[in-house]
PDB file of C-alpha atoms in Angstrom:
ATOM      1  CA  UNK A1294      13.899 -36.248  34.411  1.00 48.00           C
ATOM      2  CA  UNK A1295      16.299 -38.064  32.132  1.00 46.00           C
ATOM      3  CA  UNK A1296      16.711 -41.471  30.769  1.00 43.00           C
ATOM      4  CA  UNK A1297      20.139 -42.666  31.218  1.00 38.00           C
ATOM      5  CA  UNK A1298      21.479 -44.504  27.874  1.00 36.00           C
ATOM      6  CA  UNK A1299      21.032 -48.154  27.203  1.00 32.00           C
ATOM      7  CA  UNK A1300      23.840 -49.931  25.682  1.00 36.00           C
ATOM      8  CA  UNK A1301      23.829 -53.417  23.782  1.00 36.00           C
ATOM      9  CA  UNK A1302      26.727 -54.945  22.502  1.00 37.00           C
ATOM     10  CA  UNK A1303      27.330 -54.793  19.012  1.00 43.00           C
ATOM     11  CA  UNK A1304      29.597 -53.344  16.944  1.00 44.00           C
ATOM     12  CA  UNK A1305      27.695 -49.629  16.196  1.00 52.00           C
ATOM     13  CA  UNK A1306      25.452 -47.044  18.237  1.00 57.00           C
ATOM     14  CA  UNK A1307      23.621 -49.043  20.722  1.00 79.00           C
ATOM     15  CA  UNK A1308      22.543 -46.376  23.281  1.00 88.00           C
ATOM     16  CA  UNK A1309      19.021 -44.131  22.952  1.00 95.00           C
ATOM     17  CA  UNK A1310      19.414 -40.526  23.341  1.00 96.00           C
ATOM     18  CA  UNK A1311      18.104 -39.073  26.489  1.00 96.00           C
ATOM     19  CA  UNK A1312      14.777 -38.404  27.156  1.00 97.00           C
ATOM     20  CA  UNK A1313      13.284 -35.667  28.785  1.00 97.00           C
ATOM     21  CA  UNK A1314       9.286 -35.128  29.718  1.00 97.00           C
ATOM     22  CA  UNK A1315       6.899 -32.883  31.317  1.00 95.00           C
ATOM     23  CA  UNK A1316       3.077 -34.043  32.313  1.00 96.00           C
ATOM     24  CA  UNK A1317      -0.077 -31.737  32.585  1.00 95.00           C
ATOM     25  CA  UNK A1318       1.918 -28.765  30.778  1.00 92.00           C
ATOM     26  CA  UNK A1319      -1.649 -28.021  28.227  1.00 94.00           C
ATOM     27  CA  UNK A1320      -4.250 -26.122  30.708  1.00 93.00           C
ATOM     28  CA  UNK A1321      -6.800 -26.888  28.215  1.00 94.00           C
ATOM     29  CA  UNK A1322      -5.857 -30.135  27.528  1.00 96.00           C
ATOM     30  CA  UNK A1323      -7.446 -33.590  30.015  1.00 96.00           C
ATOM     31  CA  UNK A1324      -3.647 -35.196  29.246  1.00 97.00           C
ATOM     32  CA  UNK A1325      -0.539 -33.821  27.662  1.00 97.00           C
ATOM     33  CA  UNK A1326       3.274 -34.541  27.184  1.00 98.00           C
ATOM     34  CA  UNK A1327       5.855 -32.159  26.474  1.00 98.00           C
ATOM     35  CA  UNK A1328       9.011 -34.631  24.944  1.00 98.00           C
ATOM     36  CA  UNK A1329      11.994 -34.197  24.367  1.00 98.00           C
ATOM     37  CA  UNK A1330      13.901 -36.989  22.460  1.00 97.00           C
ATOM     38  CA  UNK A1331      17.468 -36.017  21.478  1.00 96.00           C
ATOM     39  CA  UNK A1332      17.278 -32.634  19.242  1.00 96.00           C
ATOM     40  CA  UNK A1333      13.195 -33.905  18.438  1.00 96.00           C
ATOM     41  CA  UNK A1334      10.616 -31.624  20.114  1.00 97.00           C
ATOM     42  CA  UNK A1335       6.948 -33.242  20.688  1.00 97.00           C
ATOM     43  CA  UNK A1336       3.945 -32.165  22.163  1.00 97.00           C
ATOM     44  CA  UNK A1337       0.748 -34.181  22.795  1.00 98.00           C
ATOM     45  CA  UNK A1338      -2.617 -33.045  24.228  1.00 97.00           C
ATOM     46  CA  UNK A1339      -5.461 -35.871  24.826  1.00 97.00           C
ATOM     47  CA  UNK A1340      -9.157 -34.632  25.407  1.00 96.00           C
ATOM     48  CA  UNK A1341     -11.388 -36.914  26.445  1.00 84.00           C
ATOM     49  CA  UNK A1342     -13.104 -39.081  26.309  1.00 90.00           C
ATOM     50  CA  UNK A1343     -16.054 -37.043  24.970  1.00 78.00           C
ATOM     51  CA  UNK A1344     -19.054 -36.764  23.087  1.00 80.00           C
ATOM     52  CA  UNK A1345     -18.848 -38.035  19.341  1.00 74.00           C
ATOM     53  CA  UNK A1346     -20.865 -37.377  16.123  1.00 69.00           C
ATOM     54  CA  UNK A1347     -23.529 -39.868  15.490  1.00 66.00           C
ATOM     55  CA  UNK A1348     -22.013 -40.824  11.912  1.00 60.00           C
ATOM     56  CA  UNK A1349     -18.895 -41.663  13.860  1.00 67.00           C
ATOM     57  CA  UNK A1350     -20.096 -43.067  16.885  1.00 65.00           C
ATOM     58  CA  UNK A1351     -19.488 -46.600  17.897  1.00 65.00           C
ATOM     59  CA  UNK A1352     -22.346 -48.676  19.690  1.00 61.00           C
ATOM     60  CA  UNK A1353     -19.653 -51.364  21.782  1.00 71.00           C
ATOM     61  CA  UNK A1354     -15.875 -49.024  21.845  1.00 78.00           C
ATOM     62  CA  UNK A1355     -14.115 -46.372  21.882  1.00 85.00           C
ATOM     63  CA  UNK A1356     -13.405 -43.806  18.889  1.00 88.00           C
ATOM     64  CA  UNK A1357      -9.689 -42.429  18.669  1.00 90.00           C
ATOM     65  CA  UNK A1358      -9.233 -39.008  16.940  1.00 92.00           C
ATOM     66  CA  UNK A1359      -5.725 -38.519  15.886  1.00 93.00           C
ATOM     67  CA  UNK A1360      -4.448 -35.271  14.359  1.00 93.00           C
ATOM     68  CA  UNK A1361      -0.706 -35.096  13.557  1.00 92.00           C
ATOM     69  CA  UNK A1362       1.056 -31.637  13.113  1.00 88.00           C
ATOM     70  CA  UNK A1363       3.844 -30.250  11.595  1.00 83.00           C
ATOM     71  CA  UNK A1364       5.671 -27.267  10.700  1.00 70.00           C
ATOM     72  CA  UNK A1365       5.536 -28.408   6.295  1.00 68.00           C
ATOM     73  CA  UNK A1366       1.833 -29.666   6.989  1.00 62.00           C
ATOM     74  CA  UNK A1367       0.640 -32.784   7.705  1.00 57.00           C
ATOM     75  CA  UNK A1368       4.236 -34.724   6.876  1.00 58.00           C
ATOM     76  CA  UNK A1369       3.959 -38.686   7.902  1.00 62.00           C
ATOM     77  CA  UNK A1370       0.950 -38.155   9.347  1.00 80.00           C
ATOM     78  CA  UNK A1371      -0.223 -41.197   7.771  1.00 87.00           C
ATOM     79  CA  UNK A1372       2.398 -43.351   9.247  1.00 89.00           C
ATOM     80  CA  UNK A1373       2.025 -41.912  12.512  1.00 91.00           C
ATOM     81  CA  UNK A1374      -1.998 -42.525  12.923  1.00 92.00           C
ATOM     82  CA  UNK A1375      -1.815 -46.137  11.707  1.00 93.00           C
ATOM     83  CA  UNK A1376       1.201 -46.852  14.529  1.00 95.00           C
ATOM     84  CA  UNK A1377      -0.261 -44.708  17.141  1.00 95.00           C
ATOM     85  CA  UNK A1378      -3.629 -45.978  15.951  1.00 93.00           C
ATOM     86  CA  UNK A1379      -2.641 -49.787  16.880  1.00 94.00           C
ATOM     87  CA  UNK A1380      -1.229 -49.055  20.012  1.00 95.00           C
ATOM     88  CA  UNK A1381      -3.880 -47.113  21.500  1.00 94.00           C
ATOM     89  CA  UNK A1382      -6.216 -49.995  19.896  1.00 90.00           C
ATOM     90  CA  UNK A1383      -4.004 -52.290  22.327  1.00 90.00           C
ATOM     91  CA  UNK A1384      -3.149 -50.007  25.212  1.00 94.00           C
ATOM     92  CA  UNK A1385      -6.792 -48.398  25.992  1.00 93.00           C
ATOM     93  CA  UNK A1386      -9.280 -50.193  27.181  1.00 89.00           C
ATOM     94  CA  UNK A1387     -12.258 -49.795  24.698  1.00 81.00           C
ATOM     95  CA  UNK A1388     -15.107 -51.541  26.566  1.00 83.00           C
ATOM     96  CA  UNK A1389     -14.875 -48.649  29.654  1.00 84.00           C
ATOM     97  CA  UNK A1390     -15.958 -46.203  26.853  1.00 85.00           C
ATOM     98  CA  UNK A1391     -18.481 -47.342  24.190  1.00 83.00           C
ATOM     99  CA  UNK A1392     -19.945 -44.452  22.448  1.00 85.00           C
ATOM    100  CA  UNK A1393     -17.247 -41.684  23.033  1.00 88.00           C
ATOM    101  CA  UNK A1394     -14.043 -40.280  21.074  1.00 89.00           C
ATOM    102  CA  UNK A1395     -10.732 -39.608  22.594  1.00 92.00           C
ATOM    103  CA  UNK A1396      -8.802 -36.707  20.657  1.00 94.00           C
ATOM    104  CA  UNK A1397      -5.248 -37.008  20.481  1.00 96.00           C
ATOM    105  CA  UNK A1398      -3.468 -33.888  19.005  1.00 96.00           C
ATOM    106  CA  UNK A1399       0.114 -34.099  18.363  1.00 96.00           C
ATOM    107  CA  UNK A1400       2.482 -31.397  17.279  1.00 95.00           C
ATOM    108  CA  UNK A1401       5.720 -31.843  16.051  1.00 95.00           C
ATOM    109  CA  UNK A1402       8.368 -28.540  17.179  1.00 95.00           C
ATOM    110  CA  UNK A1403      11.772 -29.834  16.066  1.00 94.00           C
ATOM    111  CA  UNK A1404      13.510 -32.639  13.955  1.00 93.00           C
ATOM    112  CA  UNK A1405      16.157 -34.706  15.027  1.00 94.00           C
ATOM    113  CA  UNK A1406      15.640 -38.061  14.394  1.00 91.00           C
ATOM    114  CA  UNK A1407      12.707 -40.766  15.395  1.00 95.00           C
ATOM    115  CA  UNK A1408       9.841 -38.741  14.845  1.00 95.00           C
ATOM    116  CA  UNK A1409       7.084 -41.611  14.863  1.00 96.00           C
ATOM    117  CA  UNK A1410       8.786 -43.323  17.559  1.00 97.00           C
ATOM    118  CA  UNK A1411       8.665 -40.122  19.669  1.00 97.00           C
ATOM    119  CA  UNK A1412       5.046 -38.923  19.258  1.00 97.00           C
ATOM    120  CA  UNK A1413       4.574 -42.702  20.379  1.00 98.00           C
ATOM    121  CA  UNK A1414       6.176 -42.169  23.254  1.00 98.00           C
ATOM    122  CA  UNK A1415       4.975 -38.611  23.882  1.00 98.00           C
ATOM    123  CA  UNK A1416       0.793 -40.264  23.159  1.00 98.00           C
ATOM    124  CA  UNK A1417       1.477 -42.554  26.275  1.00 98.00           C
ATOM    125  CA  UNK A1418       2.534 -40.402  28.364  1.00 98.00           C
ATOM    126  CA  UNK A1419      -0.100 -38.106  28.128  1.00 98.00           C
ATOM    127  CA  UNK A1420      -2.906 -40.781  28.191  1.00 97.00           C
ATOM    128  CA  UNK A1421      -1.074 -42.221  31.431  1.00 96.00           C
ATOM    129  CA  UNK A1422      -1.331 -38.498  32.615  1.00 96.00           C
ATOM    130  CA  UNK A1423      -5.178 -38.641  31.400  1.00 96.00           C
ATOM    131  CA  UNK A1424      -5.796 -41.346  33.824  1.00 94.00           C
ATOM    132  CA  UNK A1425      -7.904 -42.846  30.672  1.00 94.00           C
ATOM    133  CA  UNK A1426      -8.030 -46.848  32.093  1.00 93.00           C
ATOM    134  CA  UNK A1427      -5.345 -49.083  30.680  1.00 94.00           C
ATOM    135  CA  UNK A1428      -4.417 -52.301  29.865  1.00 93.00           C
ATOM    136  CA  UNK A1429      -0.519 -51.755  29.464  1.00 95.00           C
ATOM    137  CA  UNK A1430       1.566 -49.326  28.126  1.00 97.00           C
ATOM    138  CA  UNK A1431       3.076 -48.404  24.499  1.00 98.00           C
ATOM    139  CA  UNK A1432       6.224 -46.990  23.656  1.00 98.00           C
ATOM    140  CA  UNK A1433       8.029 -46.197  19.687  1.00 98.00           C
ATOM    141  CA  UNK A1434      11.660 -47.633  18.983  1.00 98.00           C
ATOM    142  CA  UNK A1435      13.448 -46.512  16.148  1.00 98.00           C
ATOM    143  CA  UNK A1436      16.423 -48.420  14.269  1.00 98.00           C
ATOM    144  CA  UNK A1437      18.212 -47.887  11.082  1.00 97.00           C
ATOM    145  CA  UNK A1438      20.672 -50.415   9.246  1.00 95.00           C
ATOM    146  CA  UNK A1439      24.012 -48.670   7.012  1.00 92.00           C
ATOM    147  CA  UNK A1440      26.580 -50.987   5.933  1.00 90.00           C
ATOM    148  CA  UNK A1441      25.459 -53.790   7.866  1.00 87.00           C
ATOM    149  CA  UNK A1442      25.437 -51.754  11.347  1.00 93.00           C
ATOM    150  CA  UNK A1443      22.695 -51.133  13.496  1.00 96.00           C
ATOM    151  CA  UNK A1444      21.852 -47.845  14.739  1.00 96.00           C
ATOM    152  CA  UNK A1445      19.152 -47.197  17.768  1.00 97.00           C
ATOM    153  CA  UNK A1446      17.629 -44.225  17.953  1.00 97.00           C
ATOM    154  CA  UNK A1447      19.302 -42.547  15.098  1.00 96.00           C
ATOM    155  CA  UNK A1448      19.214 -38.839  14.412  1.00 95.00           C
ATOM    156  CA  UNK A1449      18.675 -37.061  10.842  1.00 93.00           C
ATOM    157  CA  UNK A1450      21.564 -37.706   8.806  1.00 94.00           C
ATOM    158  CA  UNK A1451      21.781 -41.258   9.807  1.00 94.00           C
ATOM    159  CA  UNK A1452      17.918 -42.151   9.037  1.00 93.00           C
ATOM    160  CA  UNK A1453      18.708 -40.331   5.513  1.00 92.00           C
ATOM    161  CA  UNK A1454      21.646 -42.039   4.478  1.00 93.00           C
ATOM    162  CA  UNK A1455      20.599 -45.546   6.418  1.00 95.00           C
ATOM    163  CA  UNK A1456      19.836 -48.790   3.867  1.00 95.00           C
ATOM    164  CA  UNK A1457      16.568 -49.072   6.070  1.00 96.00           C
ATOM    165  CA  UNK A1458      15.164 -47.581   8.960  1.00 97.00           C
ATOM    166  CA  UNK A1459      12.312 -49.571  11.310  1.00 98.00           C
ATOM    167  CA  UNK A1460      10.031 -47.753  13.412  1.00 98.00           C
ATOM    168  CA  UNK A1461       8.691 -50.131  16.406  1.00 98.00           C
ATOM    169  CA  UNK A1462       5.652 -50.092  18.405  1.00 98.00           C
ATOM    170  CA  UNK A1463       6.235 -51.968  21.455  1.00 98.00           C
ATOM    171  CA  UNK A1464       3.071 -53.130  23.873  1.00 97.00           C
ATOM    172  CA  UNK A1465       3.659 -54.293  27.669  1.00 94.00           C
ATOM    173  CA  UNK A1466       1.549 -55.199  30.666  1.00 90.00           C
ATOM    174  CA  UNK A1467       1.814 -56.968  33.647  1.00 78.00           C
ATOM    175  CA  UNK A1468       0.173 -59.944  32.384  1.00 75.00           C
ATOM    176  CA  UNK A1469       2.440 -60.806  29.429  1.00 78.00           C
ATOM    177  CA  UNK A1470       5.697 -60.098  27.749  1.00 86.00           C
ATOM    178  CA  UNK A1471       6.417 -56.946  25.546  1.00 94.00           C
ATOM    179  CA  UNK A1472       5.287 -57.463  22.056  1.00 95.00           C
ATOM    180  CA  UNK A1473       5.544 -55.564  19.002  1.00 96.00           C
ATOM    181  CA  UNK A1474       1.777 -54.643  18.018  1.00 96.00           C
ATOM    182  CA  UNK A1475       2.670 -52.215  14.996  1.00 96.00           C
ATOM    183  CA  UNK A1476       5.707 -51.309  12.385  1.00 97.00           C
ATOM    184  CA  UNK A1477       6.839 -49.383   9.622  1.00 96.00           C
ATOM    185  CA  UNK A1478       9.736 -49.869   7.288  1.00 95.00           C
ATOM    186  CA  UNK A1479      11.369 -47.791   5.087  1.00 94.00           C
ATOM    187  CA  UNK A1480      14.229 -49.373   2.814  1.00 92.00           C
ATOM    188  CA  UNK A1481      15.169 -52.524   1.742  1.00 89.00           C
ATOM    189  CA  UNK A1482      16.348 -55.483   4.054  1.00 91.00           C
ATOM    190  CA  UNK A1483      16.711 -58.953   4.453  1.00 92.00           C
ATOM    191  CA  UNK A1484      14.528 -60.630   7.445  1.00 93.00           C
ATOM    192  CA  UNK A1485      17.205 -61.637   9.588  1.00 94.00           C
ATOM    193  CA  UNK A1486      18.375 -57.418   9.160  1.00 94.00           C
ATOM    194  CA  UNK A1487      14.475 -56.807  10.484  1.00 95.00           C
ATOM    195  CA  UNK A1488      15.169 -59.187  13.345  1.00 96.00           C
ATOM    196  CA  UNK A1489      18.020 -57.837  14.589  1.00 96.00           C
ATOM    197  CA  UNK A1490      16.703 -54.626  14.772  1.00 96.00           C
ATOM    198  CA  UNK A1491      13.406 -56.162  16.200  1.00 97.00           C
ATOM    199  CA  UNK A1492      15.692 -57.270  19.008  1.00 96.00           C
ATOM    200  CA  UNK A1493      17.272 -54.410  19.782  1.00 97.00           C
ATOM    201  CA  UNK A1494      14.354 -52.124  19.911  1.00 97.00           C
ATOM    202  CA  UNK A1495      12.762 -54.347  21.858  1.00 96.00           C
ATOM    203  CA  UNK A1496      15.247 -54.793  24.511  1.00 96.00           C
ATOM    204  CA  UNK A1497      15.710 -50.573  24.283  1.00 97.00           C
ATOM    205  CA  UNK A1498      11.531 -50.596  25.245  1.00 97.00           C
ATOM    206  CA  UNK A1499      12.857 -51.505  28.446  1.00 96.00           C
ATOM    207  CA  UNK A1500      14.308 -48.242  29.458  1.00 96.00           C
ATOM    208  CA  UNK A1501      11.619 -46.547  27.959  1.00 97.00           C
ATOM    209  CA  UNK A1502       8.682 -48.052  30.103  1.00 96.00           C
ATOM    210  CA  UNK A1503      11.255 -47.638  32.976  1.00 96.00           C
ATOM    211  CA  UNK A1504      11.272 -44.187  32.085  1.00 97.00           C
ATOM    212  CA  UNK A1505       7.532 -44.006  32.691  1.00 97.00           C
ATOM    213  CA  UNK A1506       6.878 -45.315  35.530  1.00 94.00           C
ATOM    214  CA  UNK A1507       9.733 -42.904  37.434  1.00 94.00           C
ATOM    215  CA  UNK A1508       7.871 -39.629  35.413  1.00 94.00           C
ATOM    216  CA  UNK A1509       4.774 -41.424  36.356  1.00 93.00           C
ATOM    217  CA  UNK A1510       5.985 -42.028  40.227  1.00 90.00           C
ATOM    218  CA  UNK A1511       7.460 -38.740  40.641  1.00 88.00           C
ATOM    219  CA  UNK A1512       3.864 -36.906  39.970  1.00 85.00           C
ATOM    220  CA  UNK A1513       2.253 -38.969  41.527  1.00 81.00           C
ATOM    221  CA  UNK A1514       4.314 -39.933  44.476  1.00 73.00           C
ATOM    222  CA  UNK A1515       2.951 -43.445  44.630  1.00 50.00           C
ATOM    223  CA  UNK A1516       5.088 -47.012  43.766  1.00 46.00           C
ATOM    224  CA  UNK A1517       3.072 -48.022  40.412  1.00 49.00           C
TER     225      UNK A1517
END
């Protein structure tokens, strides 16, 4: 399945690259996601929720595992747990599973652009193909400034030559409006720059948790 382009008016690249996934690809994985953003390659497996150490256990919630990698080691892994970290911390629902861990393995097959905001998007999908209980759903938007222009969703060469880039984690449920729970920036900026691009990502999450729910719908072959 693909995600058509979204395009907002302004004066540069306003339109995310398609997006193409495959659920329950990992035979020994509970959840997985197989994503393809652009030219960028992801894969997730989820297992769990399981039994956990005693040194790491936690009496009232849940314990999230994440392991990040990549082809040069463990490159932005850092980055990538503390975003993927918040959204899961908003997205799962930690009183169903006091006492456990949930491992979330993530491994990165090609660059092209967006990398955090991808294994983002590739760690929802394969906790919504988990069936681990929910309280909304997360998603990653990525946007560089150069020379005053915004770019969504840019590949390589633009996030290497860009005066900033912003990497997004969006946050929606049925109850309230999307929110941004988690972001990274890279560059320098002004605020009203960071705005902009807050804007922009956030109405480009709207496509993506579209996307979902038809990947979601079509495996499932029920209205969500």
């Amino acid at each position: 399945m693909e995600l058509r382009p979204v395009e907002v008016s302004d004066n540069s690249r306003q339109k995310l690259r398609d997006l193409k996934a495959q659920l329950s690809f990992l035979p020994r994985a509970d959840g997985s996601c197989a994503l393809e953003q652009g030219t960028t390659v992801i894969w997730c497996g989820i297992n769990g929720p399981g039994n956990v150490s005693s040194s790491k256990r936690l009496s009232e919630r849940l314990v999230i595992d994440i392991l990040y990698k990549h082809a040069h080691g463990l490159k932005n892994s850092v980055k990538i747990n503390r975003l993927l970290g918040a959204a899961l911390k908003h997205s799962v629902d930690h009183v169903h599973y006091p006492r456990v861990v949930l491992n979330v393995t993530l491994h990165l097959l090609q660059e092209g652009g967006c990398e955090a905001a991808a294994a983002l998007n590739a760690a929802c999908l394969a906790a919504l193909d988990l069936g681990i209980i929910m309280n909304g759903m997360f998603c990653g938007i990525t946007v560089a400034t150069s020379q005053g222009n915004l770019i969504l969703d840019p590949i390589c060469p633009q996030c290497c030559s860009a005066d900033a880039v912003y990497t997004f984690a969006f946050y929606s449920s049925g109850k309230e409006s999307t929110k941004t729970v988690a972001c990274d920036t890279d560059g320098t900026f002004e605020y009203g720059t960071f705005e902009a691009a807050r804007t922009l990502a956030k109405q480009a999450s709207a496509d993506i948790f579209l996307f979902y729910r038809e990947i979601l719908q079509r495996k499932l072959s029920v209205d969500i």
